[in-house]
Every structure is written in structure tokens, then in C-alpha cells.
Short mmCIF file of C-alpha atoms and ligand atoms in Angstrom, two decimals:
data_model
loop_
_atom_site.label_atom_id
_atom_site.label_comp_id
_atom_site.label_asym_id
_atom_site.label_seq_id
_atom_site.Cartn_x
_atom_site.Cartn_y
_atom_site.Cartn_z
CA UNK A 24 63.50 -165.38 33.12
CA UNK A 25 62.08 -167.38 30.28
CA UNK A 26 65.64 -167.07 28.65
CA UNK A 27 67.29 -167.93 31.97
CA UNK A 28 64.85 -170.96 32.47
CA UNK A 29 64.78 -172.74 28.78
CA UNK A 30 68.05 -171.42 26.98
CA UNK A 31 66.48 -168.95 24.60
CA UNK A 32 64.05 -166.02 24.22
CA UNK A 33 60.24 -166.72 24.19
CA UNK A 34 58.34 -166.47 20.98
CA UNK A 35 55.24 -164.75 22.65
CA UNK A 36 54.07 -163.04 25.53
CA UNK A 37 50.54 -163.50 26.63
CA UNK A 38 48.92 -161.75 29.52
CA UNK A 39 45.88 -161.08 31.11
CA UNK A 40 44.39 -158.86 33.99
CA UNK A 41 43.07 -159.52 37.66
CA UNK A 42 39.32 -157.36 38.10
CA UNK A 43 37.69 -155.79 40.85
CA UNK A 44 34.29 -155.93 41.03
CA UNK A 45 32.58 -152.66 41.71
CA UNK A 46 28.99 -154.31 42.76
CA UNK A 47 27.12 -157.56 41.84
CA UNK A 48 28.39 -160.32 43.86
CA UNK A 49 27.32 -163.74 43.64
CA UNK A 50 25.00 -162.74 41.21
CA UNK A 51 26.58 -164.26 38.15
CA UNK A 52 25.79 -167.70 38.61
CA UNK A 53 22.88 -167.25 39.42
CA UNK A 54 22.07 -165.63 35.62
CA UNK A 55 22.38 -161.65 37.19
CA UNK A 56 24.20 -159.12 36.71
CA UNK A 57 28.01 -157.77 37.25
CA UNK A 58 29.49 -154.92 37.19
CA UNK A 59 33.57 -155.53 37.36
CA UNK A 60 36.45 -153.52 35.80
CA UNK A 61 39.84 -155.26 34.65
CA UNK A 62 42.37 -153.95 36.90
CA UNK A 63 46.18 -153.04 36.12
CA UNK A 64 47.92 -155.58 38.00
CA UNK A 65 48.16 -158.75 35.10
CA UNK A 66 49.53 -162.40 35.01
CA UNK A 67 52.00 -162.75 32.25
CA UNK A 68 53.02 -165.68 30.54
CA UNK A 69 56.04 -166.07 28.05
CA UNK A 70 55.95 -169.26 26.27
CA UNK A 71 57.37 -170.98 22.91
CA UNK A 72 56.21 -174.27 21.49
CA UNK A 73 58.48 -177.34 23.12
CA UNK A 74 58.73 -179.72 19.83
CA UNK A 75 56.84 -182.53 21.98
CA UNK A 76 53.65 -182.96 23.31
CA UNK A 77 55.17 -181.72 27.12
CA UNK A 78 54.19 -179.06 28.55
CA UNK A 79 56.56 -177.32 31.20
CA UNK A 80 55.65 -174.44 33.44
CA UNK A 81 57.70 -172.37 35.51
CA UNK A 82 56.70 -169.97 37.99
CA UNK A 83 58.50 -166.78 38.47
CA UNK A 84 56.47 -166.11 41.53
CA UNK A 85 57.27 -169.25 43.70
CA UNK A 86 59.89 -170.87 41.27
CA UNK A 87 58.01 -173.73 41.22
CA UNK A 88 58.14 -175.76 37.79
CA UNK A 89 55.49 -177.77 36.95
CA UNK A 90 55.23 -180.91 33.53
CA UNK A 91 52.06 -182.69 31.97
CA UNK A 92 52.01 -184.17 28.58
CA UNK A 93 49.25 -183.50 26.42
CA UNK A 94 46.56 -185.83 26.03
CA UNK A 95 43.26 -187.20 26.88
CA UNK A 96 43.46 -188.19 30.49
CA UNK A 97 44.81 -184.69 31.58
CA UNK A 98 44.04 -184.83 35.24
CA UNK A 99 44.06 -182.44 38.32
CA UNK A 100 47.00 -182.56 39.81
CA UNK A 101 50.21 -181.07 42.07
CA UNK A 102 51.51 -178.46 41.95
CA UNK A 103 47.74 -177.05 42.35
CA UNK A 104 49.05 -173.46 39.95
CA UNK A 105 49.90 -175.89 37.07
CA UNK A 106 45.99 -176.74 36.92
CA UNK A 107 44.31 -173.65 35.63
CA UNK A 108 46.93 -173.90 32.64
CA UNK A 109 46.07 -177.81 32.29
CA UNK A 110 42.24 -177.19 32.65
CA UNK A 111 42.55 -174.48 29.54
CA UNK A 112 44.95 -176.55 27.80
CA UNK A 113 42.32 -179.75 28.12
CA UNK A 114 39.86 -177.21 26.88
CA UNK A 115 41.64 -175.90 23.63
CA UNK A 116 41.73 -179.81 23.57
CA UNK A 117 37.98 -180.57 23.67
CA UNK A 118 37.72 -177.80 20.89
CA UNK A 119 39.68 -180.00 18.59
CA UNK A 120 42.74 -177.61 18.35
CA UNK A 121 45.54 -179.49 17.29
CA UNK A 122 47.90 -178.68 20.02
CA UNK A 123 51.09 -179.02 20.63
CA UNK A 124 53.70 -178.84 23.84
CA UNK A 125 54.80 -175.72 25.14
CA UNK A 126 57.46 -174.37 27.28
CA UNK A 127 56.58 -171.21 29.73
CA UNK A 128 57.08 -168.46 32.75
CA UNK A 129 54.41 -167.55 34.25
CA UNK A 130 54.49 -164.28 36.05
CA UNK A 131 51.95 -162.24 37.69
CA UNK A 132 51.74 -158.49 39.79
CA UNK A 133 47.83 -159.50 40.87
CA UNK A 134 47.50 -160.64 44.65
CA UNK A 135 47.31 -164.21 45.11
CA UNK A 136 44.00 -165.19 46.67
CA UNK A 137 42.56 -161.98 47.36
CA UNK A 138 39.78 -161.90 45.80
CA UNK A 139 41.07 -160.14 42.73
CA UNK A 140 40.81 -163.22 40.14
CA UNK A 141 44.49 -163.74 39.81
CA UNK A 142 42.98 -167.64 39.28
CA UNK A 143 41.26 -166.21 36.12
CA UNK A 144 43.99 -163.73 35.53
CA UNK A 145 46.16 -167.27 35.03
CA UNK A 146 43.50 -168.95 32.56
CA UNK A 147 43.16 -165.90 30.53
CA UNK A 148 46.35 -165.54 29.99
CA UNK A 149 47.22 -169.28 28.89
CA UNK A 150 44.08 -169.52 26.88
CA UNK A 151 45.52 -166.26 25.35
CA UNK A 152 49.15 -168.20 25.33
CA UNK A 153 47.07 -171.13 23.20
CA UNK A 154 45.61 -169.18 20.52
CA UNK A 155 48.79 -167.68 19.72
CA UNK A 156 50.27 -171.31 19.62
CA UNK A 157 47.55 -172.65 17.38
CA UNK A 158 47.93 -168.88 15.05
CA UNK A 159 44.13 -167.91 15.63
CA UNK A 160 41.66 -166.49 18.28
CA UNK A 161 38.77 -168.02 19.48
CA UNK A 162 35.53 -165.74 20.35
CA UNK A 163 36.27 -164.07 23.27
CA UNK A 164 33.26 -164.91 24.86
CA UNK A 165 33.43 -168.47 23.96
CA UNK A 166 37.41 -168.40 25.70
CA UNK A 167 35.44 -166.92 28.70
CA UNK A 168 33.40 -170.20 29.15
CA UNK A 169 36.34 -172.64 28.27
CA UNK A 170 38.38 -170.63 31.23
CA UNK A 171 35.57 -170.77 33.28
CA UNK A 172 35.54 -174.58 33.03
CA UNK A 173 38.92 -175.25 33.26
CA UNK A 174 38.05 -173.62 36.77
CA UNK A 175 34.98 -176.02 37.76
CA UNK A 176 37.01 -179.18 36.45
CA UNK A 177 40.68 -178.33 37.26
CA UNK A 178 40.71 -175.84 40.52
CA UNK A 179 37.19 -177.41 42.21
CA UNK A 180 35.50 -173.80 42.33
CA UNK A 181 31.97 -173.73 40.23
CA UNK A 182 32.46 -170.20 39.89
CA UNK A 183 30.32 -168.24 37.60
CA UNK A 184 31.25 -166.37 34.34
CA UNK A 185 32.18 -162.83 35.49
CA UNK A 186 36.24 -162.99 36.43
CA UNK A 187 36.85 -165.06 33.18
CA UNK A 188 34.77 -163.01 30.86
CA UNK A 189 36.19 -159.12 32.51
CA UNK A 190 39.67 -160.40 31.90
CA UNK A 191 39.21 -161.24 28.69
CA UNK A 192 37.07 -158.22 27.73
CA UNK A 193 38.07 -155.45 29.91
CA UNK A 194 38.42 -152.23 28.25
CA UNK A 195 40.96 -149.25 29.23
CA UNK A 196 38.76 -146.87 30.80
CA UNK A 197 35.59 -148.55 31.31
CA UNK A 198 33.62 -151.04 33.45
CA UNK A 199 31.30 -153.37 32.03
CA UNK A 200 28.11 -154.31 32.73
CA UNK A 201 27.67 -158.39 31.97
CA UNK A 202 24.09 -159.80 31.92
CA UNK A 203 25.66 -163.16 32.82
CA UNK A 204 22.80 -165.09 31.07
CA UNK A 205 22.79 -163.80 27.93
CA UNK A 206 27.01 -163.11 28.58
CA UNK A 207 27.03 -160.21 26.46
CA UNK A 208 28.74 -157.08 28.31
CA UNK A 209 28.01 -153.12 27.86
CA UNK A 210 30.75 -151.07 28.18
CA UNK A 211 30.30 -148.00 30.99
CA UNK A 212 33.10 -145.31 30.63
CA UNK A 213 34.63 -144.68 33.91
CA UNK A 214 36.91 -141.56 33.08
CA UNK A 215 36.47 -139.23 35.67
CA UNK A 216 39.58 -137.87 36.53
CA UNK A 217 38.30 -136.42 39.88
CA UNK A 218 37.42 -140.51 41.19
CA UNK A 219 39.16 -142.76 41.51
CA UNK A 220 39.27 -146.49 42.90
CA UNK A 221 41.00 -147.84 45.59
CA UNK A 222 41.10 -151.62 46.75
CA UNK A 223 42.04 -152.46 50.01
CA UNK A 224 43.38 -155.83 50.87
CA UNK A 225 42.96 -156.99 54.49
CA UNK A 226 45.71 -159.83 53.63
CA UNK A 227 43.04 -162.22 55.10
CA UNK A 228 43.39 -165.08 52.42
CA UNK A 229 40.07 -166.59 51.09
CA UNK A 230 39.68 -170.04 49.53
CA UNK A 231 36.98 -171.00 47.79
CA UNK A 232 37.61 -174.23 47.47
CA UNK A 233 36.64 -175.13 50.71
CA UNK A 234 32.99 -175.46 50.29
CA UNK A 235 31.42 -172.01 51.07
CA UNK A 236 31.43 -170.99 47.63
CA UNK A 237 29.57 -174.17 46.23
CA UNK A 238 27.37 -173.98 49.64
CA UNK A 239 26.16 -171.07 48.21
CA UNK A 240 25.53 -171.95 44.90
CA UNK A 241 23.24 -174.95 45.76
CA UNK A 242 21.50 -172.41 48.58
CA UNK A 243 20.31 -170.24 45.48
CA UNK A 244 19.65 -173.10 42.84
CA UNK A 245 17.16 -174.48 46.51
CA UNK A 246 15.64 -171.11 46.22
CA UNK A 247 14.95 -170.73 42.80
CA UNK A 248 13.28 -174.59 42.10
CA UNK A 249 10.90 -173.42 45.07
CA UNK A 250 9.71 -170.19 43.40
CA UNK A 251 9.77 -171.98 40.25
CA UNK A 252 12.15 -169.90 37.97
CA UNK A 253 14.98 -171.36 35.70
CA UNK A 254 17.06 -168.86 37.80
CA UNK A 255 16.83 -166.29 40.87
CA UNK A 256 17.67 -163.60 37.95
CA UNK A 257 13.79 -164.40 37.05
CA UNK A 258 12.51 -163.64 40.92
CA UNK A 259 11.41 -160.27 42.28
CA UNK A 260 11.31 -158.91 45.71
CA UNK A 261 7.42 -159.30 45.73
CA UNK A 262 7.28 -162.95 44.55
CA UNK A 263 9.88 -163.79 47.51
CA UNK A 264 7.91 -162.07 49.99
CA UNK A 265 5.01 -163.91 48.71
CA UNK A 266 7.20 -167.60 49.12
CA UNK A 267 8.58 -167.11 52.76
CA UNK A 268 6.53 -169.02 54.73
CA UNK A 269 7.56 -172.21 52.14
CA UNK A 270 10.83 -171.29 52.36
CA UNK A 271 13.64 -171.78 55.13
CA UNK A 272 15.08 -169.18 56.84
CA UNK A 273 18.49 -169.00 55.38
CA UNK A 274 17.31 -169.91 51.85
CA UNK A 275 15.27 -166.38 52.35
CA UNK A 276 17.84 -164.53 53.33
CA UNK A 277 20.38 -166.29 50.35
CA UNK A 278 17.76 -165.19 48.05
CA UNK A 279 16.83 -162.17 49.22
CA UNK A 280 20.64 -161.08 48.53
CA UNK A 281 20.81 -162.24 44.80
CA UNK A 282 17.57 -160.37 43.94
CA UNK A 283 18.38 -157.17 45.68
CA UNK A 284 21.87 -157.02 44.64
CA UNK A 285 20.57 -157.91 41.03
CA UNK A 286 18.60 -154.65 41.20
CA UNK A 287 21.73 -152.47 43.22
CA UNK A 288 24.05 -153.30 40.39
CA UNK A 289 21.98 -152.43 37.52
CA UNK A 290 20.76 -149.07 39.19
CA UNK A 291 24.60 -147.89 39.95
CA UNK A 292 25.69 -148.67 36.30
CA UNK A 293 22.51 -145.91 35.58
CA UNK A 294 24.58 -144.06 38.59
CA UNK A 295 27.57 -144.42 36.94
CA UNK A 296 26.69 -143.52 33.57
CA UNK A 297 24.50 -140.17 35.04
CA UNK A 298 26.79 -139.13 37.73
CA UNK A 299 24.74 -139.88 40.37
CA UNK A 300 27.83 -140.34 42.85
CA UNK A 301 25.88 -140.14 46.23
CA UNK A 302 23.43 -143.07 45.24
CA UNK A 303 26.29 -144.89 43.68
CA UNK A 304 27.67 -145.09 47.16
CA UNK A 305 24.51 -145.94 48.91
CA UNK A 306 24.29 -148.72 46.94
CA UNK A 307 27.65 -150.04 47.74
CA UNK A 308 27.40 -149.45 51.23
CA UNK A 309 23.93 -151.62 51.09
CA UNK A 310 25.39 -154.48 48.95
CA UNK A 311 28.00 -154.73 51.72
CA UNK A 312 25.59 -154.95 54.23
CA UNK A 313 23.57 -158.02 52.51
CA UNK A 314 26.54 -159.64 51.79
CA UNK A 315 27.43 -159.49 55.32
CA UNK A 316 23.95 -160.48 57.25
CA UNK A 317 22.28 -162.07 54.38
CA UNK A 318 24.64 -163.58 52.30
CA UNK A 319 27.39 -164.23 54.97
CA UNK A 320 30.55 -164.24 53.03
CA UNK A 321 32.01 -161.24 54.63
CA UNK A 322 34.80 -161.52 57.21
CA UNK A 323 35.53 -159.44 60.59
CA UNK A 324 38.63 -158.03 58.68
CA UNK A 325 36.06 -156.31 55.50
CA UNK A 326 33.64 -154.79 57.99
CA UNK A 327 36.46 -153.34 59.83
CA UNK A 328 37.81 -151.50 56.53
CA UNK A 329 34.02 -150.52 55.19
CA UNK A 330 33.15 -149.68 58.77
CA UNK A 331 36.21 -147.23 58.44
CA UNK A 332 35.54 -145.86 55.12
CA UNK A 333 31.80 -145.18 56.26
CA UNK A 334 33.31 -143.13 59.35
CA UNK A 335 35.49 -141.08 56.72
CA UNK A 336 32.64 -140.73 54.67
CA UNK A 337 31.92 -137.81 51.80
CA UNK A 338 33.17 -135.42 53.36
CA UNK A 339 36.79 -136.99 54.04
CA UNK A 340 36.19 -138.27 50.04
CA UNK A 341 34.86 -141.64 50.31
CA UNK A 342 31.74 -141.92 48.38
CA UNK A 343 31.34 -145.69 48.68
CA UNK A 344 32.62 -148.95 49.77
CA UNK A 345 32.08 -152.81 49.82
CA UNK A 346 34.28 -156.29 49.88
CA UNK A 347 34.81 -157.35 46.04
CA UNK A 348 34.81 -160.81 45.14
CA UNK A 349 33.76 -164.35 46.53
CA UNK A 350 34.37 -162.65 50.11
CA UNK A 351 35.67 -164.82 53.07
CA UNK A 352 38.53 -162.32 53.16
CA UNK A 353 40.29 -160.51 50.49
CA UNK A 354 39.80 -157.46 49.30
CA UNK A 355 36.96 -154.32 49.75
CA UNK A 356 36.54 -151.84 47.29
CA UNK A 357 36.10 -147.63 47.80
CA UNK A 358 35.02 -145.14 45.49
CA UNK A 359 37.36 -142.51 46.38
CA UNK A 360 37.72 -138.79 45.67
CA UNK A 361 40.88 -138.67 43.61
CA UNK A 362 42.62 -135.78 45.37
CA UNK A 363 42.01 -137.20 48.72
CA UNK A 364 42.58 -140.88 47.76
CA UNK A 365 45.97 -140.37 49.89
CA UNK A 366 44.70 -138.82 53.01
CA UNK A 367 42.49 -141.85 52.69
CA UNK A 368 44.67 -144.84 52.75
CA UNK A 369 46.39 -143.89 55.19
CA UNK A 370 43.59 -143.20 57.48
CA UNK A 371 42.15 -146.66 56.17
CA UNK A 372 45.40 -148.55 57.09
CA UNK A 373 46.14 -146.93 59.98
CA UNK A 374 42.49 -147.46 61.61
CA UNK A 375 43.14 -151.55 59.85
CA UNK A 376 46.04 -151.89 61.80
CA UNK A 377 44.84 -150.60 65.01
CA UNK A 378 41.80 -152.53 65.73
CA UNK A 379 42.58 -155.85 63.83
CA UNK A 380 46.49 -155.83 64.22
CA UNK A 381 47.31 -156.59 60.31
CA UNK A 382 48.51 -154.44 58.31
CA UNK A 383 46.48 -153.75 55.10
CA UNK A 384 48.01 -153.19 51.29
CA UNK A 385 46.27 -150.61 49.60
CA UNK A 386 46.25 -149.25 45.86
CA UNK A 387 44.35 -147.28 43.21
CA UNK A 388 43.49 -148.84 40.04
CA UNK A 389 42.00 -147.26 36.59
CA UNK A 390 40.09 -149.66 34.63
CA UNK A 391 42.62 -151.50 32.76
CA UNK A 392 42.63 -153.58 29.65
CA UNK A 393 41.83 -157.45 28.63
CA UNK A 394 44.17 -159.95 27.81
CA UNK A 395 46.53 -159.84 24.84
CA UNK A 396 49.44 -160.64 23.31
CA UNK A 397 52.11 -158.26 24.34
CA UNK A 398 55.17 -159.76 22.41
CA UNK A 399 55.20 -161.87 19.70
CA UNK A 400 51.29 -161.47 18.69
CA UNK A 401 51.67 -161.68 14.80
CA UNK A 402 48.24 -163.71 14.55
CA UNK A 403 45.15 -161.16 12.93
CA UNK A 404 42.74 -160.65 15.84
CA UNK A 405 40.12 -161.13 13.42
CA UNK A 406 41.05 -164.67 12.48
CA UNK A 407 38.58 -166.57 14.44
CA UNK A 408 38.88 -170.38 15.19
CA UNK A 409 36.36 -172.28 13.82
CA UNK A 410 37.85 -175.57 13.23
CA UNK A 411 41.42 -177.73 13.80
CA UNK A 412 43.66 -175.48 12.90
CA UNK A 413 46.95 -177.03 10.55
CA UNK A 414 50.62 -176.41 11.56
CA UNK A 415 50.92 -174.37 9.02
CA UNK A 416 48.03 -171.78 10.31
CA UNK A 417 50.56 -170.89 13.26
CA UNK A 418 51.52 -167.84 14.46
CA UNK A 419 54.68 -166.79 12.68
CA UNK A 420 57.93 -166.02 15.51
CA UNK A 421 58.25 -161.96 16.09
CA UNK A 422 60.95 -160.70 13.49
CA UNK A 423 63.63 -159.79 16.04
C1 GLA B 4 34.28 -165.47 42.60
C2 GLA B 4 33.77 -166.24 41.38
C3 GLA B 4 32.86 -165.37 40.52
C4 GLA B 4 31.76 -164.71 41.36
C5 GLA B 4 32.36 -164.05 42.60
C6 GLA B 4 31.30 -163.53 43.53
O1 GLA B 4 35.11 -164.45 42.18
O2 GLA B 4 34.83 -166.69 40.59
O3 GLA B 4 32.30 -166.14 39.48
O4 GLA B 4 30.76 -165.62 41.69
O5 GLA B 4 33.18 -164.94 43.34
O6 GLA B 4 30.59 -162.50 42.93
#
């Protein structure tokens, strides 16, 4: 395609993975804990330096193409895809990089909108694009954060840290555990052969652009100034108990989900690491629920598919199951026996399509890995970018 689009092959090929988050919602930004895996589905982007300071983008999914020049008054703008790669590309900017144009395809396998981060999928992958273009890598942590605010500036969405920072860090195998204030991650092996995890789309697109999201946000930054802690990470069940009567209703309940999920996802990654597969599944059946009444970012569609993976239950091999994401639609997560992980989406879609009339797209993911540079990648991982980098620290072209 790249070939096709710009008249020769692409000097590298960057990519990056959507996650699924396998409990901890909304609790990132609000300093808590996560505990997401990178999936396999990945956004890839091919890309060779233009000889300007342009920038062209082509899609492969829509076969949209999108131009911005490179410079300081790099705006939002249309085509609304183009602006995760312009948000990272103002951020490797702001760094001091010296940058240059760039022409690329951008092509992805992860759902669009579905509550898979195939937004973050897209600003992983271009931030992973830039450091081959300016021949080193930044720390990954620190590319986390500069993704994360291409996402608040460029897309509208003050998300928190945990889709950015699992696509750049996922590990084959593994989920990971981020404490999202001090943003360091521990790595839980998920290699089970026997389990294995399915996600469920109910094709009910989410946006979270539209307000919810931030809503939300601003509900649990209310909260925490009126218990007086820098975040509701710092607040325990007790000390909420203690604040109700000073506290509105719906505030409560807001807070009430952030602290309780805060303690769910920390106990199943103790579940996870000890086998505890029962518990594991309570808790994802109860982080469901106060997403649901107290949080209320679930949809008809999700408690339709959890209410049908609870009716399946162990016995039929469904240990657990949630929605994953910012919610408002999307996509629920199971915790599925793997020999019965068949048996299971089928019942799942069939029960989907009979009582909401949509039809449902179902897979199985192992824990995949974090971005990279598939093609092309002749920069040492361990060069890290510490300052403006000179045109003659690039990445050297692949030797075929
Ligand atoms: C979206 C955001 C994340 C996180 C989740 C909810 O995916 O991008 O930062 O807040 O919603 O857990």
C-alpha cells in the first residue's frame, strides 16, 4: 500500500497494539490502579521521511489521506484520524527533536471505537514511527505521557495514562499491573494454557468525546478536594463513609466506585498471580456491577452480554466477566475456560442477538506485545533520547 500510495517501499514499519483491560476502570486518572493486557490486534504504520517539513498520511482503513506541515501552530484539525499523529508529532516537537516531514500508511486490525484503545494503538505507533525518524528511543514511559497528551490536546479526551502506557509496554504473555501515580508497571504472567480471554464487542460505538468521560473526571477530582486527598487513590472505604452526609449523592456513588475498584484490581492481580480463579471472577462480576449503578458508564448492550455470561457461569466455563474500557458501549471482557471458549461464543452471540437484535463480534486474545519497529528498526533500543538529535544520528534505511 505504502508502495502503491508514494512510489516506493517504506523505510520502516512501526506498530503498536490495542489492550483490553481485565479490571480497573476509571481508576487511572484518578492516581489507581490498572490492570490491562496489550492485545493482538495492532495499528501499523509504514512511513519514510518526505524531504520537506510535510507530513502526509494515508489511511488504509478508510483511504482517507490526510497533510500538515510541521511547525509551531500545529492545530486540531479534519480529518479527526490525522490528529493523534499531529498531537505526537507536536509532542516529539515540544521535546526539541529536530523533526522532519514524513510520508505514511496507516493500517490497523484493532476495532475502531470499541473500547479497545485503537486511539492509543494510533499514537503509539507514530510516536514509535518518530523515534525511528529521529534514530533514537525515548523512555518508554516518558512516550506514554507525550501520547497521552497528544490525546487531551489533539482528540479532546483527558484520558488517563493506562491505554498509552500498556501499548507501549505490553509484554507477550503477561498483564501488567500500573500504579498510575507512580506509572511504573509489574509484569503478571498470564500463561495458562487452560484460560483464556475472550472480548466481546456489542458493536455499540462509544465516544468519549462527548462529555461523559470528562463529566466523570471532574465528579472524582469534586470528591477528592472534599475528603481532602491529592487524589481518590489516597481515600478508603471508611473515610467515605465517614464524608457522606457532606457529600452529594452522585459524588458518593462516583467515589465509592474508584475506591472499591482500586481495591478489586489489586486483589485479582494477587488472584491472578495465586490462581485464585473463582475470586478472580467475583471480582469482575462486582466491578461490572459498580460500573453500572455507581459509576454509570455501562450500556443496555454490556449488561446484556455479562448478564449472559453470568447465566453460563463456571460450570459452562465462564469464570468472569465485565465491560473493558471507558464504557458507553464497546466491548466486555470474559475469563473463559479455554476448551469451552467455543461453546461459549456462540452461546454469548446467539443470546446478544436474540434479546438486543445486533449481532456481536467475538474473539480470544493472548496477551500480546508493545509497540515496535517491525521493518526497518536499525536504531539500538538502548539509545535513549536525551537531547536534539543531529541528522546524522538517524536511523540508517533496512539493507534490502
Ligand atoms: C479510556 C481512557 C483510559 C481509562 C479508561 C477507563 O480508555 O483512555 O485512560 O480512563 O477509559 O478505565
Amino acid at each position: 500500500m505504502f508502495a502503491k500510495t508514494f512510489g516506493r517501499a517504506p523505510r520502516w514499519i512501526a506498530s503498536a497494539p490495542g489492550r483490553v483491560n481485565l479490571i480497573g476502570e476509571h481508576t487511572d486518572y484518578n492516581d489507581g490502579f490498572v490492570l490491562p493486557m496489550a492485545i493482538e490486534h495492532r495499528t501499523a504504520i509504514a512511513g519514510d521521511v518526505s524531504g520537506t517539513q510535510n507530513v502526509t498520511l494515508h489511511s488504509a482503513t478508510n483511504g482517507e489521506t490526510a497533510s500538515f506541515s510541521i511547525g509551531r501552530d500545529m492545530r486540531r484539525g479534519e480529518p479527526s484520524w490525522a490528529n493523534y499523529v499531529k498531537g505526537v508529532v507536536a509532542g516529539f516537537s515540544r521535546l526539541g527533536a529536530s523533526l522532519e516531514g514524513f510520508h505514511a500508511v496507516i493500517d490497523s486490525d484493532v476495532p475502531l471505537g470499541s473500547g479497545l484503545s485503537s486511539s492509543a494503538a494510533l499514537e503509539v505507533a507514530a510516536a514509535t514511527l518518530m523515534e525511528a525518524i529521529i534514530g533514537s528511543t525515548i523512555d518508554p514511559t516518558e512516550k506514554a505521557r507525550l501520547c497521552q497528551q497528544a490525546e487531551h490536546e489533539f482528540a479532546g479526551v483527558p484520558c488517563g495514562i493506562m491505554d498509552q502506557f500498556i501499548s507501549a509496554m505490553g509484554r507477550k504473555d503477561h498483564l501488567l499491573l500500573i500504579d498510575c501515580r507512580s506509572q511504573t508497571g509489574e509484569l503478571v504472567p498470564f500463561k495458562d494454557p487452560t484460560l483464556q480471554v475472550l472480548i466481546i464487542n456489542t458493536n455499540v460505538r462509544h465516544s468519549l468525546a462527548d462529555g461523559e468521560y470528562a463529566r466523570r473526571r471532574a465528579q472524582c477530582e469534586s470528591a477528592a478536594r472534599t475528603l481532602k486527598v491529592r487524589a481518590l487513590r489516597d481515600a478508603t472505604l471508611d473515610q467515605l463513609e465517614a464524608a457522606r452526609t457532606g457529600l452529594d449523592p452522585l459524588i458518593h456513588r462516583r467515589a465509592r466506585h474508584v475506591i472499591s475498584e482500586n481495591l478489586r484490581t489489586t486483589e485479582a492481580a494477587r488472584c491472578l498471580r495465586d490462581g485464585c480463579w473463582e475470586r478472580l471472577g467475583e471480582l469482575m462480576y462486582a466491578s461490572h456491577a459498580s460500573l453500572r449503578d455507581d459509576y454509570e458508564v455501562s450500556c443496555e448492550e454490556l449488561d446484556q452480554v455479562v448478564e449472559l455470561a453470568r447465566n453460563i457461569g463456571a460450570r459452562g466455563g465462564v469464570l468472569g466477566c465485565r465491560m473493558t474500557g471507558g464504557g458507553f458501549g464497546g466491548c466486555a471482557v470474559a475469563l473463559v475456560k479455554a476448551d469451552q471458549a467455543k461453546t461459549i461464543s456462540g452461546q454469548i452471540s446467539e443470546g446478544y442477538l436474540d434479546k438486543t437484535r445486533r449481532r456481536a463480534d467475538i474473539f480470544v486474545s493472548r496477551p500480546g506485545a508493545g509497540a515496535a519497529v517491525t521493518a526497518g528498526g536499525t536504531h539500538s533500543r538502548s539509545s535513549t533520547w536525551r537531547k536534539p538529535v543531529s541528522s546524522s544520528g538517524k536511523a540508517s534505511p533496512p539493507a534490502s
